[in-house]
Amino acid sequence: AQSVTQPDIHITVSEGASLELRCNYSYGATPYLFWYVQSPGQGLQLLLKYFSGDTLVQGIKGFEAEFKRSQSSFNLRKPSVHWSDAAEYFCAVGTSGNTPLVFGKGTRLSVIA
Amino acid sequence: SQTIHQWPATLVQPVGSPLSLECTVEGTSNPNLYWYRQAAGRGLQLLFYSIGIDQISSEVPQNLSASRPQDRQFILSSKKLLLSDSGFYLCAWSVAGGTGELFFGEGSRLTVL
């Protein structure tokens, strides 16, 4: 069975600084990988996804993520954080078929001036 | 385009009272449907998922139940709420047999007093 680890529960960054959120997965084959963002009291919104091909994927709001098979990682990055990026971020792994996605426990991002 | 509607957005209920949360998807057919719960400060917990009418899988034993009376309608119910049922409930859908990519509703905040 697949699993996802987000090692950082809470990260605080200064506005304008770069950001990297870590995600490690466990799955025998090439997985489908996702990053979602959740603002307080809202549903989850898809930031980006990786299925195959180019290992660097671009998403919405200036985010990108890189799939590294050798490290079983799919870290999320943004070169310059904005205050509006403060939210909860979830990494998820999926397989083909009807098996539900497996989510990490999330990383809460705080942005300070 | 596809949309997902979830209601009510907010609910305050006494302990022992019944519960009904509804979710409807539009613009697609035969979707996979899901109910997740987020307790305060915790990650996403998959409660139920359905790959078709009369095909509902329960992930966690509890006093909640789910039903799918129509192809694109998913209902979360309880006969008697517990304090521990308080939380943020999210409905989601995905394409049957696809990558598992989830599309979330806006959520329902349940407070049991």
Short mmCIF file of C-alpha atoms in Angstrom, two decimals:
data_model
loop_
_atom_site.label_atom_id
_atom_site.label_comp_id
_atom_site.label_asym_id
_atom_site.label_seq_id
_atom_site.Cartn_x
_atom_site.Cartn_y
_atom_site.Cartn_z
CA ALA A 1 0.00 0.00 0.00
CA GLN A 2 1.15 3.49 -0.72
CA SER A 3 1.93 6.09 1.95
CA VAL A 4 2.88 9.76 2.08
CA THR A 5 5.07 11.60 4.59
CA GLN A 6 5.17 15.34 5.01
CA PRO A 7 7.93 15.78 7.59
CA ASP A 8 7.16 19.41 8.44
CA ILE A 9 4.00 20.09 10.42
CA HIS A 10 4.43 23.86 10.42
CA ILE A 11 6.73 26.18 8.49
CA THR A 12 7.10 29.94 8.84
CA VAL A 13 8.69 32.01 6.10
CA SER A 14 9.11 35.69 5.46
CA GLU A 15 7.20 37.30 2.64
CA GLY A 16 9.38 37.32 -0.47
CA ALA A 17 11.50 34.40 0.69
CA SER A 18 11.68 31.12 -1.16
CA LEU A 19 9.71 28.09 -0.04
CA GLU A 20 10.15 24.35 -0.23
CA LEU A 21 7.66 21.91 1.27
CA ARG A 22 8.78 18.33 1.50
CA CYS A 23 6.87 15.24 0.48
CA ASN A 24 8.06 11.65 0.43
CA TYR A 25 5.99 8.75 -0.80
CA SER A 26 6.14 5.01 -0.69
CA TYR A 27 4.87 3.08 -3.69
CA GLY A 28 6.35 0.33 -5.81
CA ALA A 29 5.53 1.71 -9.23
CA THR A 30 5.39 5.20 -10.66
CA PRO A 31 2.63 6.94 -8.78
CA TYR A 32 0.36 9.81 -9.60
CA LEU A 33 1.37 12.70 -7.36
CA PHE A 34 -0.59 15.75 -6.29
CA TRP A 35 -0.27 18.88 -4.21
CA TYR A 36 -3.39 20.51 -2.80
CA VAL A 37 -3.81 23.76 -0.88
CA GLN A 38 -6.47 24.53 1.70
CA SER A 39 -7.28 27.97 3.07
CA PRO A 40 -9.00 28.07 6.47
CA GLY A 41 -12.62 26.96 6.30
CA GLN A 42 -12.40 26.05 2.63
CA GLY A 43 -12.18 22.95 0.51
CA LEU A 44 -8.96 21.72 -1.08
CA GLN A 45 -7.74 23.17 -4.36
CA LEU A 46 -5.38 21.38 -6.70
CA LEU A 47 -2.05 23.19 -7.12
CA LEU A 48 -0.36 20.76 -9.49
CA LYS A 49 -0.06 17.13 -10.43
CA TYR A 50 2.44 14.68 -11.90
CA PHE A 51 1.49 11.67 -13.96
CA SER A 52 4.45 11.09 -16.29
CA GLY A 53 6.93 12.90 -18.54
CA ASP A 54 8.82 15.99 -17.47
CA THR A 55 9.68 15.61 -13.80
CA LEU A 56 9.39 19.35 -13.13
CA VAL A 57 5.76 20.37 -13.16
CA GLN A 58 4.32 23.85 -13.02
CA GLY A 59 1.16 24.66 -11.16
CA ILE A 60 -1.08 27.54 -10.31
CA LYS A 61 -0.12 30.54 -8.19
CA GLY A 62 3.57 30.29 -9.19
CA PHE A 63 4.18 26.90 -7.57
CA GLU A 64 6.24 24.10 -9.02
CA ALA A 65 7.21 20.60 -7.90
CA GLU A 66 9.87 18.15 -8.93
CA PHE A 67 9.45 14.39 -9.02
CA LYS A 68 12.62 12.58 -7.98
CA ARG A 69 12.22 8.85 -8.33
CA SER A 70 15.56 8.05 -6.68
CA GLN A 71 14.52 9.93 -3.55
CA SER A 72 10.81 9.03 -3.68
CA SER A 73 10.10 12.71 -3.30
CA PHE A 74 7.80 15.30 -4.78
CA ASN A 75 8.75 18.58 -3.11
CA LEU A 76 6.77 21.75 -3.68
CA ARG A 77 8.61 25.02 -4.33
CA LYS A 78 7.93 28.68 -4.84
CA PRO A 79 10.66 31.24 -5.45
CA SER A 80 8.96 34.14 -3.66
CA VAL A 81 6.20 33.65 -1.12
CA HIS A 82 3.27 36.06 -0.82
CA TRP A 83 1.23 36.61 2.34
CA SER A 84 -1.76 35.06 0.56
CA ASP A 85 0.11 31.75 0.35
CA ALA A 86 -0.47 31.16 4.06
CA ALA A 87 -2.52 27.96 4.13
CA GLU A 88 -2.37 24.21 4.70
CA TYR A 89 -0.65 22.17 2.00
CA PHE A 90 -1.30 18.50 1.36
CA CYS A 91 0.69 16.06 -0.73
CA ALA A 92 -1.13 13.00 -2.07
CA VAL A 93 -0.28 9.85 -4.01
CA GLY A 94 -2.58 7.85 -6.23
CA THR A 95 -2.57 4.80 -8.43
CA SER A 96 -4.64 3.87 -11.44
CA GLY A 97 -8.14 2.59 -11.06
CA ASN A 98 -10.54 3.42 -8.29
CA THR A 99 -8.23 3.36 -5.27
CA PRO A 100 -8.63 6.56 -3.20
CA LEU A 101 -5.74 8.98 -2.95
CA VAL A 102 -3.53 8.70 0.10
CA PHE A 103 -2.82 12.06 1.73
CA GLY A 104 0.00 13.24 3.90
CA LYS A 105 -0.89 14.90 7.19
CA GLY A 106 -0.30 18.34 5.77
CA THR A 107 2.09 21.23 6.32
CA ARG A 108 0.79 24.52 7.65
CA LEU A 109 2.51 27.51 6.11
CA SER A 110 2.65 30.83 7.94
CA VAL A 111 3.96 33.95 6.20
CA ILE A 112 5.39 36.84 8.19
CA ALA A 113 6.15 40.36 7.06
CA SER B 1 -17.88 22.02 -16.71
CA GLN B 2 -18.16 19.93 -13.58
CA THR B 3 -19.22 21.37 -10.25
CA ILE B 4 -19.70 19.95 -6.79
CA HIS B 5 -22.14 21.33 -4.24
CA GLN B 6 -22.13 20.49 -0.57
CA TRP B 7 -24.58 21.64 2.10
CA PRO B 8 -25.21 22.88 4.67
CA ALA B 9 -22.03 24.92 5.03
CA THR B 10 -22.40 25.21 8.79
CA LEU B 11 -24.31 23.11 11.26
CA VAL B 12 -24.62 23.19 15.05
CA GLN B 13 -26.29 20.13 16.51
CA PRO B 14 -26.87 18.76 20.03
CA VAL B 15 -25.41 15.43 21.10
CA GLY B 16 -27.76 12.59 20.19
CA SER B 17 -29.43 14.39 17.30
CA PRO B 18 -29.41 13.07 13.72
CA LEU B 19 -27.21 14.33 10.90
CA SER B 20 -27.59 14.62 7.16
CA LEU B 21 -24.96 16.22 4.92
CA GLU B 22 -25.60 16.24 1.20
CA CYS B 23 -23.30 16.42 -1.78
CA THR B 24 -24.18 16.66 -5.47
CA VAL B 25 -21.94 16.62 -8.51
CA GLU B 26 -22.98 18.15 -11.81
CA GLY B 27 -21.55 17.92 -15.30
CA THR B 28 -20.28 14.37 -15.17
CA SER B 29 -21.67 10.88 -14.89
CA ASN B 30 -20.73 7.84 -12.80
CA PRO B 31 -18.20 9.70 -10.66
CA ASN B 32 -16.40 8.16 -7.71
CA LEU B 33 -17.61 9.95 -4.59
CA TYR B 34 -15.91 10.48 -1.23
CA TRP B 35 -16.52 11.82 2.27
CA TYR B 36 -13.55 13.08 4.28
CA ARG B 37 -13.38 14.56 7.78
CA GLN B 38 -10.89 16.97 9.29
CA ALA B 39 -10.83 17.23 13.06
CA ALA B 40 -9.29 20.40 14.50
CA GLY B 41 -5.57 20.54 13.75
CA ARG B 42 -5.51 17.14 12.08
CA GLY B 43 -5.22 15.87 8.55
CA LEU B 44 -7.75 14.37 6.20
CA GLN B 45 -9.51 11.19 7.25
CA LEU B 46 -11.28 9.22 4.54
CA LEU B 47 -14.66 8.12 5.86
CA PHE B 48 -16.47 6.61 2.87
CA TYR B 49 -16.02 6.25 -0.84
CA SER B 50 -18.30 4.97 -3.55
CA ILE B 51 -17.51 3.74 -7.05
CA GLY B 52 -21.17 3.33 -7.95
CA ILE B 53 -24.71 3.19 -6.63
CA ASP B 54 -24.93 0.52 -3.92
CA GLN B 55 -21.13 0.30 -3.81
CA ILE B 56 -19.97 2.14 -0.71
CA SER B 57 -16.82 1.36 1.21
CA SER B 58 -16.38 2.38 4.83
CA GLU B 59 -12.87 3.19 5.94
CA VAL B 60 -13.42 3.86 9.63
CA PRO B 61 -15.88 2.13 12.01
CA GLN B 62 -18.05 4.77 13.64
CA ASN B 63 -21.60 5.94 14.06
CA LEU B 64 -21.70 7.55 10.62
CA SER B 65 -23.13 6.04 7.44
CA ALA B 66 -23.21 7.02 3.79
CA SER B 67 -25.70 6.48 1.02
CA ARG B 68 -25.79 7.12 -2.70
CA PRO B 69 -29.44 7.39 -3.73
CA GLN B 70 -28.57 8.69 -7.20
CA ASP B 71 -25.51 8.50 -9.44
CA ARG B 72 -24.27 11.97 -8.54
CA GLN B 73 -25.59 12.34 -5.00
CA PHE B 74 -23.77 11.29 -1.85
CA ILE B 75 -25.22 11.66 1.64
CA LEU B 76 -23.49 11.38 5.00
CA SER B 77 -25.75 10.53 7.92
CA SER B 78 -25.84 9.72 11.57
CA LYS B 79 -28.72 8.63 13.77
CA LYS B 80 -27.15 9.98 16.97
CA LEU B 81 -24.29 12.45 16.95
CA LEU B 82 -21.40 12.28 19.39
CA LEU B 83 -19.21 15.14 20.55
CA SER B 84 -16.34 13.51 18.68
CA ASP B 85 -18.24 13.90 15.40
CA SER B 86 -17.46 17.61 15.39
CA GLY B 87 -15.23 18.61 12.51
CA PHE B 88 -14.99 19.82 8.96
CA TYR B 89 -16.54 17.45 6.44
CA LEU B 90 -15.48 17.46 2.82
CA CYS B 91 -17.15 15.81 -0.13
CA ALA B 92 -15.10 15.07 -3.24
CA TRP B 93 -15.40 13.34 -6.59
CA SER B 94 -13.03 11.78 -9.10
CA VAL B 95 -13.29 10.29 -12.55
CA ALA B 96 -14.08 6.58 -12.40
CA GLY B 97 -11.04 4.50 -13.31
CA GLY B 98 -8.88 7.61 -13.65
CA THR B 99 -5.83 8.87 -11.81
CA GLY B 100 -7.66 9.47 -8.57
CA GLU B 101 -7.44 13.26 -8.89
CA LEU B 102 -9.98 14.66 -6.47
CA PHE B 103 -12.25 17.66 -6.86
CA PHE B 104 -13.46 18.94 -3.51
CA GLY B 105 -16.56 20.70 -2.31
CA GLU B 106 -16.37 23.73 -0.05
CA GLY B 107 -16.91 21.74 3.11
CA SER B 108 -19.41 21.59 5.97
CA ARG B 109 -18.49 22.70 9.47
CA LEU B 110 -20.26 20.55 12.06
CA THR B 111 -20.23 21.48 15.74
CA VAL B 112 -21.79 19.04 18.17
CA LEU B 113 -22.64 20.53 21.56
#
